[in-house]
PDB file of C-alpha atoms in Angstrom:
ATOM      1  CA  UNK A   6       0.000   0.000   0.000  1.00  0.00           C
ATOM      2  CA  UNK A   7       1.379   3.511  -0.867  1.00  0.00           C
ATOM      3  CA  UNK A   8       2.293   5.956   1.355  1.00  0.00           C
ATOM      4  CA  UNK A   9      -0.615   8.301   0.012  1.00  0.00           C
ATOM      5  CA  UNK A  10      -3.418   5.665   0.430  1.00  0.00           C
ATOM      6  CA  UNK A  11      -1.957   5.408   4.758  1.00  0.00           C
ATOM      7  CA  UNK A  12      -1.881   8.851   4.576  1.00  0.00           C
ATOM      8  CA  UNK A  13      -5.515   9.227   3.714  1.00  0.00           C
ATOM      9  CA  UNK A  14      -6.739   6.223   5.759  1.00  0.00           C
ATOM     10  CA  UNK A  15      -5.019   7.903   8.665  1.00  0.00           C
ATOM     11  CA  UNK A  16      -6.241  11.408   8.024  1.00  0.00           C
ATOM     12  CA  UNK A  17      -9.734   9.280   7.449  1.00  0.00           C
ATOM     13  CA  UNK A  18      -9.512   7.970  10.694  1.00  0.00           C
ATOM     14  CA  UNK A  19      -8.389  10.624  12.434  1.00  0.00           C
ATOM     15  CA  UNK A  20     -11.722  12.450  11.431  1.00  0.00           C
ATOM     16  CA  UNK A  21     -14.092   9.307  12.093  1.00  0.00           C
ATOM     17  CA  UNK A  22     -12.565   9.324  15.818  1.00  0.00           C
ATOM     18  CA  UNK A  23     -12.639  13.102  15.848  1.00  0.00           C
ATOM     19  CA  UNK A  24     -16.372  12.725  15.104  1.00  0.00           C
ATOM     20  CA  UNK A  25     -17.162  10.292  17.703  1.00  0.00           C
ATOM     21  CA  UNK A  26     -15.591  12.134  20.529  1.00  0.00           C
ATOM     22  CA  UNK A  27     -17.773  14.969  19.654  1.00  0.00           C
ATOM     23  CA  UNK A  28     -20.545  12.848  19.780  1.00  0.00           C
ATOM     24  CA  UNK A  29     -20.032  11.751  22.749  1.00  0.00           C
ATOM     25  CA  UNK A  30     -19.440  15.195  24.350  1.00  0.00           C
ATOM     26  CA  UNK A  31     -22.868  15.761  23.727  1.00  0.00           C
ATOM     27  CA  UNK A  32     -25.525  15.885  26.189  1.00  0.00           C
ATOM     28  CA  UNK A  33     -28.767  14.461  25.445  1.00  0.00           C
ATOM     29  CA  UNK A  34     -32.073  14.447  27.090  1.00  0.00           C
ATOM     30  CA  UNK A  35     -35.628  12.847  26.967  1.00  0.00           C
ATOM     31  CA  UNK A  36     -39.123  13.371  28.227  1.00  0.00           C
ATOM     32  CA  UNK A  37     -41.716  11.184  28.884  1.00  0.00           C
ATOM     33  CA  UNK A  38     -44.639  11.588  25.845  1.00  0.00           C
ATOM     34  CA  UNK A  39     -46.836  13.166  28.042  1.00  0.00           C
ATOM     35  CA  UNK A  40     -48.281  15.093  24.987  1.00  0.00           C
ATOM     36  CA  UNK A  41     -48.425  14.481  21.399  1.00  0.00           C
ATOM     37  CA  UNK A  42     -44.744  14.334  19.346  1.00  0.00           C
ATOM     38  CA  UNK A  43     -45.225  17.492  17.212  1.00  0.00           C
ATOM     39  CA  UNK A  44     -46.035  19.610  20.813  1.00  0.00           C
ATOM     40  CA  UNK A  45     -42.985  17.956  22.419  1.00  0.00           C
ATOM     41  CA  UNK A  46     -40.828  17.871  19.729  1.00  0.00           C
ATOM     42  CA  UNK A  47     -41.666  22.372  19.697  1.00  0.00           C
ATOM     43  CA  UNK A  48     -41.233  22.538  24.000  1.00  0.00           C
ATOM     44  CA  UNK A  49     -37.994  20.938  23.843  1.00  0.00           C
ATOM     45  CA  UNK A  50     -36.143  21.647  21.279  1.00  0.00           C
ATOM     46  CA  UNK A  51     -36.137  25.617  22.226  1.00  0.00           C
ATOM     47  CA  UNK A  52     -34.831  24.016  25.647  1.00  0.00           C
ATOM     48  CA  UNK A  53     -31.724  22.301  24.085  1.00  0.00           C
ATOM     49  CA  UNK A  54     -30.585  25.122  22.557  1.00  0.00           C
ATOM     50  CA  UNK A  55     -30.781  27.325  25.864  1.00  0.00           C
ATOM     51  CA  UNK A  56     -29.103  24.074  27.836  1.00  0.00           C
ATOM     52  CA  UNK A  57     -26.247  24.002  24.992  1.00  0.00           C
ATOM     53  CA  UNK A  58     -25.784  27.917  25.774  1.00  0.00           C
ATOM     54  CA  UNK A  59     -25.670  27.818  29.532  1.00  0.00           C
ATOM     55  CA  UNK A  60     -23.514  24.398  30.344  1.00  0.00           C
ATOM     56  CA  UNK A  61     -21.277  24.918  26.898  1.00  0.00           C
ATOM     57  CA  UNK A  62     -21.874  21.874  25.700  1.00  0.00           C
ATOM     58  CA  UNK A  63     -23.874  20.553  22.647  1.00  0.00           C
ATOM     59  CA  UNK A  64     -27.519  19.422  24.011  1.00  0.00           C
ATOM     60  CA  UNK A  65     -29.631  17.562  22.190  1.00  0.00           C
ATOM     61  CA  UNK A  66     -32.946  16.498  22.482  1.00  0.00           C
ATOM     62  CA  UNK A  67     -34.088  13.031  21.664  1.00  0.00           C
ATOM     63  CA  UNK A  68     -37.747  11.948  21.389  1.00  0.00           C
ATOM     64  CA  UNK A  69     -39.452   8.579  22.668  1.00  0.00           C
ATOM     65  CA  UNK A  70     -42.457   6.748  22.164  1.00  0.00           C
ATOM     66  CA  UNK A  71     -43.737   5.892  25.803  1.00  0.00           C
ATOM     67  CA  UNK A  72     -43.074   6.178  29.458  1.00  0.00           C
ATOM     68  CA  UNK A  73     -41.119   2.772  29.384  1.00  0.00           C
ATOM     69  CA  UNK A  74     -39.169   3.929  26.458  1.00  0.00           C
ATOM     70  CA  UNK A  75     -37.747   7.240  28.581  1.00  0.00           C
ATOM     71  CA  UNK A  76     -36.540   5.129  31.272  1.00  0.00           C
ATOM     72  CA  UNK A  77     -34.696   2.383  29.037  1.00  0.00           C
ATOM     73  CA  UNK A  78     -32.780   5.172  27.075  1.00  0.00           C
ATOM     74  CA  UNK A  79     -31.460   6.762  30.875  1.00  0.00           C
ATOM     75  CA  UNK A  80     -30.871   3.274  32.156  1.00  0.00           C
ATOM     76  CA  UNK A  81     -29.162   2.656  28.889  1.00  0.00           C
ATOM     77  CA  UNK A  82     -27.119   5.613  28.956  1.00  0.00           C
ATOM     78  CA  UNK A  83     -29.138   7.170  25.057  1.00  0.00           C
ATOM     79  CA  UNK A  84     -29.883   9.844  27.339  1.00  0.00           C
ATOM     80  CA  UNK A  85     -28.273  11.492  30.385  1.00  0.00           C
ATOM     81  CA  UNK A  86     -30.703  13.555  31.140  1.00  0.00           C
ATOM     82  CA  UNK A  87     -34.446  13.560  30.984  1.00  0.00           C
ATOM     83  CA  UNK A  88     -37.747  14.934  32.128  1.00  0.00           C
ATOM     84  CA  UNK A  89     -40.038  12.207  34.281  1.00  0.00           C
ATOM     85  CA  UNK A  90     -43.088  12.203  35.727  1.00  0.00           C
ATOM     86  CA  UNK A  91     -42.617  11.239  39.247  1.00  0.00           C
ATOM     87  CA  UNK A  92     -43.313   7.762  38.885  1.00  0.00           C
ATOM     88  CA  UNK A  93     -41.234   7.150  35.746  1.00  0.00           C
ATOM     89  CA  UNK A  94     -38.404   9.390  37.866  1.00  0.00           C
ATOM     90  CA  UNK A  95     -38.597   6.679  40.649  1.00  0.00           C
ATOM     91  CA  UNK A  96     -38.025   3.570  38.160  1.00  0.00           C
ATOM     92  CA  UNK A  97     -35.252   5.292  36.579  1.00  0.00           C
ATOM     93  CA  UNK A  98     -33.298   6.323  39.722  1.00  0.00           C
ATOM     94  CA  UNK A  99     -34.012   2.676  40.976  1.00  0.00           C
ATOM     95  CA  UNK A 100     -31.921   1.408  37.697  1.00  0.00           C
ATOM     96  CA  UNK A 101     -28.828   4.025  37.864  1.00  0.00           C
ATOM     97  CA  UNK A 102     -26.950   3.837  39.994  1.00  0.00           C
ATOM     98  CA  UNK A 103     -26.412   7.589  41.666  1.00  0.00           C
ATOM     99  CA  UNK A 104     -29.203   8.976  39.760  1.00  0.00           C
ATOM    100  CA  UNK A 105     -30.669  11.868  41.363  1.00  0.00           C
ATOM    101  CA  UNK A 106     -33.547  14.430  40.951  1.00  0.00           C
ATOM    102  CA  UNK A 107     -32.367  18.295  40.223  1.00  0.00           C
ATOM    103  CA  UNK A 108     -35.254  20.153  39.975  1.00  0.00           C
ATOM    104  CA  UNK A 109     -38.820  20.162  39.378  1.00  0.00           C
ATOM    105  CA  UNK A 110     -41.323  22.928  38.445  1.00  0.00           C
ATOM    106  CA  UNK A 111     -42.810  25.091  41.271  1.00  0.00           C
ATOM    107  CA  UNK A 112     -46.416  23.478  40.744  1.00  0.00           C
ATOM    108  CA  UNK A 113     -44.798  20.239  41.065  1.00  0.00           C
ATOM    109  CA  UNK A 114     -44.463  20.316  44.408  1.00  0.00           C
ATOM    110  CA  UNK A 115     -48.134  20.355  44.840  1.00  0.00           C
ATOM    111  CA  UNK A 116     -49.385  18.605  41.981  1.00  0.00           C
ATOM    112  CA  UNK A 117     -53.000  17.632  41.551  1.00  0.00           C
ATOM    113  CA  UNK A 118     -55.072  15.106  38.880  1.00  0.00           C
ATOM    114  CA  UNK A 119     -58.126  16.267  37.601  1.00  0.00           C
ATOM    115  CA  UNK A 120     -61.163  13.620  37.306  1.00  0.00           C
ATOM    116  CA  UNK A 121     -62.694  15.005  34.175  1.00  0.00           C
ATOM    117  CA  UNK A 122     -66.703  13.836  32.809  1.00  0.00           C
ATOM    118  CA  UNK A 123     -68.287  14.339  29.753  1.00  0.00           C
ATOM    119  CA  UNK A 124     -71.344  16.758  30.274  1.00  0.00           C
ATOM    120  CA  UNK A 125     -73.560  14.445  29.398  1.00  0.00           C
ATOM    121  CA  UNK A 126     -73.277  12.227  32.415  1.00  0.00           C
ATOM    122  CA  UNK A 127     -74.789  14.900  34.384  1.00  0.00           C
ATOM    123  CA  UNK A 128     -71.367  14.493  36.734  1.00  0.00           C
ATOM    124  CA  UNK A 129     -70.681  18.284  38.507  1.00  0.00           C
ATOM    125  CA  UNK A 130     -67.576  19.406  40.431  1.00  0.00           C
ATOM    126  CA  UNK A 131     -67.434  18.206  44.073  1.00  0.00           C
ATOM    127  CA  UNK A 132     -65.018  18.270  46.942  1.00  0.00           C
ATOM    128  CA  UNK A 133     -66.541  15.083  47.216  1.00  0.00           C
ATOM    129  CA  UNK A 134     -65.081  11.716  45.197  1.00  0.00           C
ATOM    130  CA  UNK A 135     -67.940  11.315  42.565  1.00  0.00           C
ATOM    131  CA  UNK A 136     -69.752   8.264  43.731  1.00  0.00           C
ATOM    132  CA  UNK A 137     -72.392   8.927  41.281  1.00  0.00           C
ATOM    133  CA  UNK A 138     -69.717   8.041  38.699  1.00  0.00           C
ATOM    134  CA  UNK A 139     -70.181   4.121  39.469  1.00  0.00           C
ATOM    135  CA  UNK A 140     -70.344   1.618  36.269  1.00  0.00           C
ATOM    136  CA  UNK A 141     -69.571   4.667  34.139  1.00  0.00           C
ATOM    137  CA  UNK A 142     -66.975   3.982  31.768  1.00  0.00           C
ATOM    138  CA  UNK A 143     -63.410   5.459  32.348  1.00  0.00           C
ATOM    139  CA  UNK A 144     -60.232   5.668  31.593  1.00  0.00           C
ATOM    140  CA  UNK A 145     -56.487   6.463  32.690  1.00  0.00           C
ATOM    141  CA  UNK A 146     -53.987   8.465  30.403  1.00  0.00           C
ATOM    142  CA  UNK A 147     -50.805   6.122  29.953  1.00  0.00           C
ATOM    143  CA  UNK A 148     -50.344   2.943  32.229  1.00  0.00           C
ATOM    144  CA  UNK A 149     -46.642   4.063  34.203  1.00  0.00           C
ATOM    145  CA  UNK A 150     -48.174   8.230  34.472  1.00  0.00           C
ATOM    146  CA  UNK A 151     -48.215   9.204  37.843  1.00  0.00           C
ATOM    147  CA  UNK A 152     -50.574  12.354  37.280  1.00  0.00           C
ATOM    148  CA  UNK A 153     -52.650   9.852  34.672  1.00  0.00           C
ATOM    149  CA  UNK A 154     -52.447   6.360  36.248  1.00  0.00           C
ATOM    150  CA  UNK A 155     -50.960   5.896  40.055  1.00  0.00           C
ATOM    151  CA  UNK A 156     -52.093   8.796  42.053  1.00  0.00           C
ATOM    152  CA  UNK A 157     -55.711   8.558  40.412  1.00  0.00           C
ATOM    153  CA  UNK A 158     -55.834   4.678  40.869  1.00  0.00           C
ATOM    154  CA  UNK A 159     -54.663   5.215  44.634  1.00  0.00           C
ATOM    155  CA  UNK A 160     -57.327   7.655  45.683  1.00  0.00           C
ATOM    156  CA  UNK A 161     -59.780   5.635  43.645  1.00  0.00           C
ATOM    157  CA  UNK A 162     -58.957   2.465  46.066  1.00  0.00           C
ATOM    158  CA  UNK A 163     -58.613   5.149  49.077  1.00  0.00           C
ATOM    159  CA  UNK A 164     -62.088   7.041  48.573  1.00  0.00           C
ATOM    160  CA  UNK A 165     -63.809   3.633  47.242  1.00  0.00           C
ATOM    161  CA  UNK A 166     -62.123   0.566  48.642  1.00  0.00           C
ATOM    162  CA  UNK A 167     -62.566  -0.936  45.376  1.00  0.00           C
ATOM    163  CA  UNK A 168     -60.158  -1.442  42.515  1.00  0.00           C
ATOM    164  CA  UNK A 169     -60.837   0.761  39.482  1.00  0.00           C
ATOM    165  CA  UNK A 170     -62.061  -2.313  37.624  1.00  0.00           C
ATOM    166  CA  UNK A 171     -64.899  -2.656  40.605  1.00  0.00           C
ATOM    167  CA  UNK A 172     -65.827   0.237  40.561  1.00  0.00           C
ATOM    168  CA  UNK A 173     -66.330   1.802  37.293  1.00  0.00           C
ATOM    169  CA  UNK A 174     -68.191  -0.311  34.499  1.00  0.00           C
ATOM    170  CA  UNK A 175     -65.178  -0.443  31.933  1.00  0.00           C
ATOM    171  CA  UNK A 176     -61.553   0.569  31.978  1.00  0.00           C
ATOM    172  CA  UNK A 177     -58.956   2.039  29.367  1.00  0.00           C
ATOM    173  CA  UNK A 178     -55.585   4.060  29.082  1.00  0.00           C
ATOM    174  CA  UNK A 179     -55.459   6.274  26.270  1.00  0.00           C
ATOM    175  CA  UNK A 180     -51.897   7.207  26.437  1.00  0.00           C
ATOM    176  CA  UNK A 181     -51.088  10.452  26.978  1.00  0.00           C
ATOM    177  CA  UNK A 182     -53.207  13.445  28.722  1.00  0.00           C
ATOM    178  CA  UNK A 183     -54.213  15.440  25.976  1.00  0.00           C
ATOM    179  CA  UNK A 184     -55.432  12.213  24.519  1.00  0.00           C
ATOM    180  CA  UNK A 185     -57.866  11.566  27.662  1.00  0.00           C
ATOM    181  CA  UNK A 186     -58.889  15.558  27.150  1.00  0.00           C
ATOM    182  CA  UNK A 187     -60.259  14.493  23.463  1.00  0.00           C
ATOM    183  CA  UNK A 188     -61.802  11.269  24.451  1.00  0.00           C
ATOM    184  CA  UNK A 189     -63.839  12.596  27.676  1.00  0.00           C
ATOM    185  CA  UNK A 190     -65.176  15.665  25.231  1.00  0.00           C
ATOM    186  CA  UNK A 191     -66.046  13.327  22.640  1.00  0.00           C
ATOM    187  CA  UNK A 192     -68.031  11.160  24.821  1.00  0.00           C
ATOM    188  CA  UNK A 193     -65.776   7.815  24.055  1.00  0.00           C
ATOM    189  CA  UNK A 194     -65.428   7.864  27.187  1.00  0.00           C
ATOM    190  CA  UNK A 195     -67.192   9.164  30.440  1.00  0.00           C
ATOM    191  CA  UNK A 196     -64.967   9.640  32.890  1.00  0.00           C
ATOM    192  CA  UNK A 197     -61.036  10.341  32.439  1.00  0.00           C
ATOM    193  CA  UNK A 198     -58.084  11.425  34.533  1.00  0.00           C
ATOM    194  CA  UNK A 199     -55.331  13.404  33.893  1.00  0.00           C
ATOM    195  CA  UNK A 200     -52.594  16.361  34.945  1.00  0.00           C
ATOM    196  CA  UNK A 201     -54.317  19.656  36.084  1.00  0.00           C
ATOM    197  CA  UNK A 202     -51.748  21.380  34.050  1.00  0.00           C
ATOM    198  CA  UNK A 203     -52.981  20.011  30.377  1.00  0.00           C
ATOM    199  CA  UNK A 204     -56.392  20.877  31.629  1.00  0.00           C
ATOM    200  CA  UNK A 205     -55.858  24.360  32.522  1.00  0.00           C
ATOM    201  CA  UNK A 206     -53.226  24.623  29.788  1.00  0.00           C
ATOM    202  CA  UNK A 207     -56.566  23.870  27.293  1.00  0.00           C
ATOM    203  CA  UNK A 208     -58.777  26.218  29.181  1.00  0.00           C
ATOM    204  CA  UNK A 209     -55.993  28.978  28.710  1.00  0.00           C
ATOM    205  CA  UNK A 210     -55.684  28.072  24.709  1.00  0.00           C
ATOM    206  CA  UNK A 211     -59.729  28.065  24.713  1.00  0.00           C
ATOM    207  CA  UNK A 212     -59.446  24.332  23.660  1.00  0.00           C
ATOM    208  CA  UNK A 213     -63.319  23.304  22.300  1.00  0.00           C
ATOM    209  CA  UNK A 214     -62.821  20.001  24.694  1.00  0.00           C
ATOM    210  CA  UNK A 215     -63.121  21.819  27.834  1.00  0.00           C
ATOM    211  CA  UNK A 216     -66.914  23.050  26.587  1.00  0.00           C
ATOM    212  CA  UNK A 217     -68.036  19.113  27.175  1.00  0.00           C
ATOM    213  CA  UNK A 218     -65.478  17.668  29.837  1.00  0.00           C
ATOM    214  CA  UNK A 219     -65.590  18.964  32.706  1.00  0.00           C
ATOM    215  CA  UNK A 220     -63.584  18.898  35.856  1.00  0.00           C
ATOM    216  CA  UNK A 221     -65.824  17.131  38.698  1.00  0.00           C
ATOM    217  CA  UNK A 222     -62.867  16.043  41.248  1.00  0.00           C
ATOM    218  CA  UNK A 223     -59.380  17.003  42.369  1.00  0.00           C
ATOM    219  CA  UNK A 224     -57.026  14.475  44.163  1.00  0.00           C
ATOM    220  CA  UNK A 225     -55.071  15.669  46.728  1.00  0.00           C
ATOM    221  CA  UNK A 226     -51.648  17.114  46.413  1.00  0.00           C
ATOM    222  CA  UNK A 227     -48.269  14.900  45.469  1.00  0.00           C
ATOM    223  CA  UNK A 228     -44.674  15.704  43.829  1.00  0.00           C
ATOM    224  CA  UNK A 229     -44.551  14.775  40.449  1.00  0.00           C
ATOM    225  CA  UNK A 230     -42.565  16.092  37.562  1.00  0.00           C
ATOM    226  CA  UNK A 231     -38.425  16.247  37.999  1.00  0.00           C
ATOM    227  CA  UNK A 232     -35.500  16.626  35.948  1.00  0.00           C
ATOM    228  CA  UNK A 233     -33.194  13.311  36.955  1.00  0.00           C
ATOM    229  CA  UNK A 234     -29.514  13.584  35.648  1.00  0.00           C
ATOM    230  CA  UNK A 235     -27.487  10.104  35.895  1.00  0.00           C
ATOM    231  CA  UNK A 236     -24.305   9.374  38.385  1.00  0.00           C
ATOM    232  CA  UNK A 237     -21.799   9.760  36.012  1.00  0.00           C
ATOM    233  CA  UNK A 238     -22.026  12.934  34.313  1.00  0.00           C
ATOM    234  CA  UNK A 239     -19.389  14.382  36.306  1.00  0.00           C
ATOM    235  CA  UNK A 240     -16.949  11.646  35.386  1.00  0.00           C
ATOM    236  CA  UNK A 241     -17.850  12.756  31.648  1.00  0.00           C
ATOM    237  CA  UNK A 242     -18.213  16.195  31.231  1.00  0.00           C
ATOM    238  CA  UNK A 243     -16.116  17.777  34.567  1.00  0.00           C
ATOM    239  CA  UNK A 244     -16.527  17.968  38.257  1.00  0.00           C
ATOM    240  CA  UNK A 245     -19.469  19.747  39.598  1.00  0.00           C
ATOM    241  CA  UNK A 246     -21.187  19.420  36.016  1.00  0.00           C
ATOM    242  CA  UNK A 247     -24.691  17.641  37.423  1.00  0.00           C
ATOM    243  CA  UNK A 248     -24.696  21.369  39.871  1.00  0.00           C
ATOM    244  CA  UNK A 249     -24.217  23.328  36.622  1.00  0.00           C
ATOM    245  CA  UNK A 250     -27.100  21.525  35.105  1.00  0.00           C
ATOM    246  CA  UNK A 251     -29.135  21.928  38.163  1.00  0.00           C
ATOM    247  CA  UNK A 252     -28.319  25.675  38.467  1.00  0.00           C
ATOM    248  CA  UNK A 253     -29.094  26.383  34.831  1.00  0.00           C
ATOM    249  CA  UNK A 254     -32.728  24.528  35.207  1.00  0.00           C
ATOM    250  CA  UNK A 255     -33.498  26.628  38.151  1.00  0.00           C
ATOM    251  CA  UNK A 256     -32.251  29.805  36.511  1.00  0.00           C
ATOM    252  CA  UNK A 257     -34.727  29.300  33.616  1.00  0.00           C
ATOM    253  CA  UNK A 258     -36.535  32.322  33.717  1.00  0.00           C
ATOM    254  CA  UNK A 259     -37.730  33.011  29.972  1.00  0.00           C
ATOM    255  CA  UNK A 260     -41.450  32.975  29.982  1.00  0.00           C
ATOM    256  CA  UNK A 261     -42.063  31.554  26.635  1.00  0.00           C
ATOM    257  CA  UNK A 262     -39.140  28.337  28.123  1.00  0.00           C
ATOM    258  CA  UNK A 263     -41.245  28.036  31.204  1.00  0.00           C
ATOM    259  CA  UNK A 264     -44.573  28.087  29.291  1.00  0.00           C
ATOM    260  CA  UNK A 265     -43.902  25.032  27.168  1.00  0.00           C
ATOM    261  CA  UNK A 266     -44.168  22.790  30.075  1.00  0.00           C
ATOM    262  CA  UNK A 267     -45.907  24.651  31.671  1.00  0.00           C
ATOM    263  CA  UNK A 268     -44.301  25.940  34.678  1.00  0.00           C
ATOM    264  CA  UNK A 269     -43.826  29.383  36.495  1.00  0.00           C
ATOM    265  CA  UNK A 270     -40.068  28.353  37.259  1.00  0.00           C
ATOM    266  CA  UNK A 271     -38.585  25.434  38.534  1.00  0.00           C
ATOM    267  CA  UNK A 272     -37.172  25.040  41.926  1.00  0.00           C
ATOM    268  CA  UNK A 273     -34.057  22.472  43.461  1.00  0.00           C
ATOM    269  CA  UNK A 274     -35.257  19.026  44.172  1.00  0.00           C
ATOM    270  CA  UNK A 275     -33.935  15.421  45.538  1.00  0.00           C
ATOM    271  CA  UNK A 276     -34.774  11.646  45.690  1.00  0.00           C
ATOM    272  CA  UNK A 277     -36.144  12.091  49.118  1.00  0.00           C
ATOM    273  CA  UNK A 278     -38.875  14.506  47.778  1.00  0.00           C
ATOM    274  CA  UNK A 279     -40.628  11.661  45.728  1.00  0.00           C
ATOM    275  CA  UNK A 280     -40.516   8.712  48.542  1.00  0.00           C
ATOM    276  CA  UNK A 281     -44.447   9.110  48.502  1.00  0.00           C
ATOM    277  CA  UNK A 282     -44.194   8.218  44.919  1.00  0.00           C
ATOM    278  CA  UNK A 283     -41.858   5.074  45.639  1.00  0.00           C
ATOM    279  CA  UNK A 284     -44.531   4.042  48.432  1.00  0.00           C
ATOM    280  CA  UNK A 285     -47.527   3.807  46.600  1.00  0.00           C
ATOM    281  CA  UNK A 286     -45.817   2.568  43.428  1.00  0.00           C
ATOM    282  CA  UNK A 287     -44.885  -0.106  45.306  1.00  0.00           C
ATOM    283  CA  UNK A 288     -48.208  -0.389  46.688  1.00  0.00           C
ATOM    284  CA  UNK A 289     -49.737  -0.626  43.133  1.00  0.00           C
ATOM    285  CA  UNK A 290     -47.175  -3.339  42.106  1.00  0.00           C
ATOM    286  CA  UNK A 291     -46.012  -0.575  39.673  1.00  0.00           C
ATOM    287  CA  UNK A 292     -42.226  -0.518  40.517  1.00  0.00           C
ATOM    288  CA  UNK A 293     -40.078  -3.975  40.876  1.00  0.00           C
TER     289      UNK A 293
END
């Protein structure tokens, strides 16, 4: 082989290396598809490019199909970073080792799940869990949401003592929030649950759905969304780089940043603020 041809297969791989270890300098995050892709794919990708600018390192944000799907790619190290519900936050901490919450939004500390009914059950808001929703038909948002699934199915067995499949006539999960928004108003089905924040969010955006589903119940008050950043990120990008990440999350102040999620700001946060979350998912036979 001629000098020439080495020299080109060296300069070659010289650039594929080059290439990978700028890959691998970047930072990527996920959320969990708690809306539909085009929505996500708009609230997220303004928020890599204001992560690339504050931590000086290329961010990138990668999209996934479920709530399983977010915690595989952080357990599997796609993603280093991501945005869980608390639930899904829980199951990925449990697999990564070091894993720890940052920060979650302000509302998050007190978050709420609306039970939602189409007006034609005759269903009105109540302090009260609507009893007079028995054998109606209802469903969940996806199966692993905390706002959509576990909190609602706990405070159905709390206020009840029955399991959801006791107590209404028929069960469902229609994957995301939004999703149970559409299906209430359409009258698919009767009775939904999902995060206060898509509700309002629709009410705000004078959404048509919120003229025939109506909010008849709010749960009580749990943590739920976080920002979780795995163990190693220090070993990979510096020491003190997980603080950096936390500092620039909290010092996201640009209202049209904060009102893609939405959130008013978002505040510091730790494992020990979703133990609640832990307990009743392992109440629920939700976490392993």
């Amino acid at each position: 082989m001629s000098l020439s041809r080495l020299s080109t297969l060296a300069v070659a791989a010289c650039l594929s290396l080059a290439g990978i270890a700028q890959a691998q300098d970047t930072l990527y995050f996920s959320a969990i598809p708690d809306d539909d892709e085009t929505r996500l794919a708009e609230r997220f990708g303004a928020v890599a490019d204001y992560l690339s600018q504050q931590l000086d390192v290329p961010v990138e944000f990668v999209p996934v199909k479920s709530y399983p799907a977010a915690v595989t790619a952080f357990r599997n190290d796609q993603v280093q970073l991501a945005w869980f519900g608390g639930l899904s936050g829980v199951q990925a901490r449990l697999l990564v080792p070091d894993a720890r919450a940052i920060a979650q939004g302000q509302e998050d500390t007190s978050f709420v799940t609306y039970f939602i009914a189409n007006t034609e059950t005759g269903l009105t808001e109540s302090e009260d869990f609507p009893e007079a929703a028995r054998g109606m038909s209802f469903t969940f948002g996806a199966k692993t949401s905390t706002s959509g699934r576990l909190m609602p199915e706990y405070q159905i067995r709390e206020q009840t003592g029955e399991a959801p499949e006791e107590f209404f006539g028929r069960v469902g999960f229609s994957g995301d929030h939004a999703q149970t928004l559409r299906l209430v108003a359409s009258g698919a089905w009767q009775v939904g649950a999902l995060n206060f924040t898509v509700y309002d969010q629709a009410v705000t955006e004078g959404a048509p759905e919120v003229e025939t589903a109506k909010i008849i119940w709010k749960t009580p008050p749990y943590p739920d969304y976080n920002w979780t950043i795995r163990g190693d990120v220090d070993a990979r990008w510096g020491e003190g780089f997980a603080d950096k990440v936390q500092a620039a999350l909290i010092g996201m102040d640009d209202p049209d940043l904060l009102a893609a999620f939405p959130r008013a700001s978002f505040v510091p946060a730790s494992n020990e603020d979703y133990a609640p979350i832990e307990q009743v998912g392992r109440q629920l036979d939700l976490l392993e």
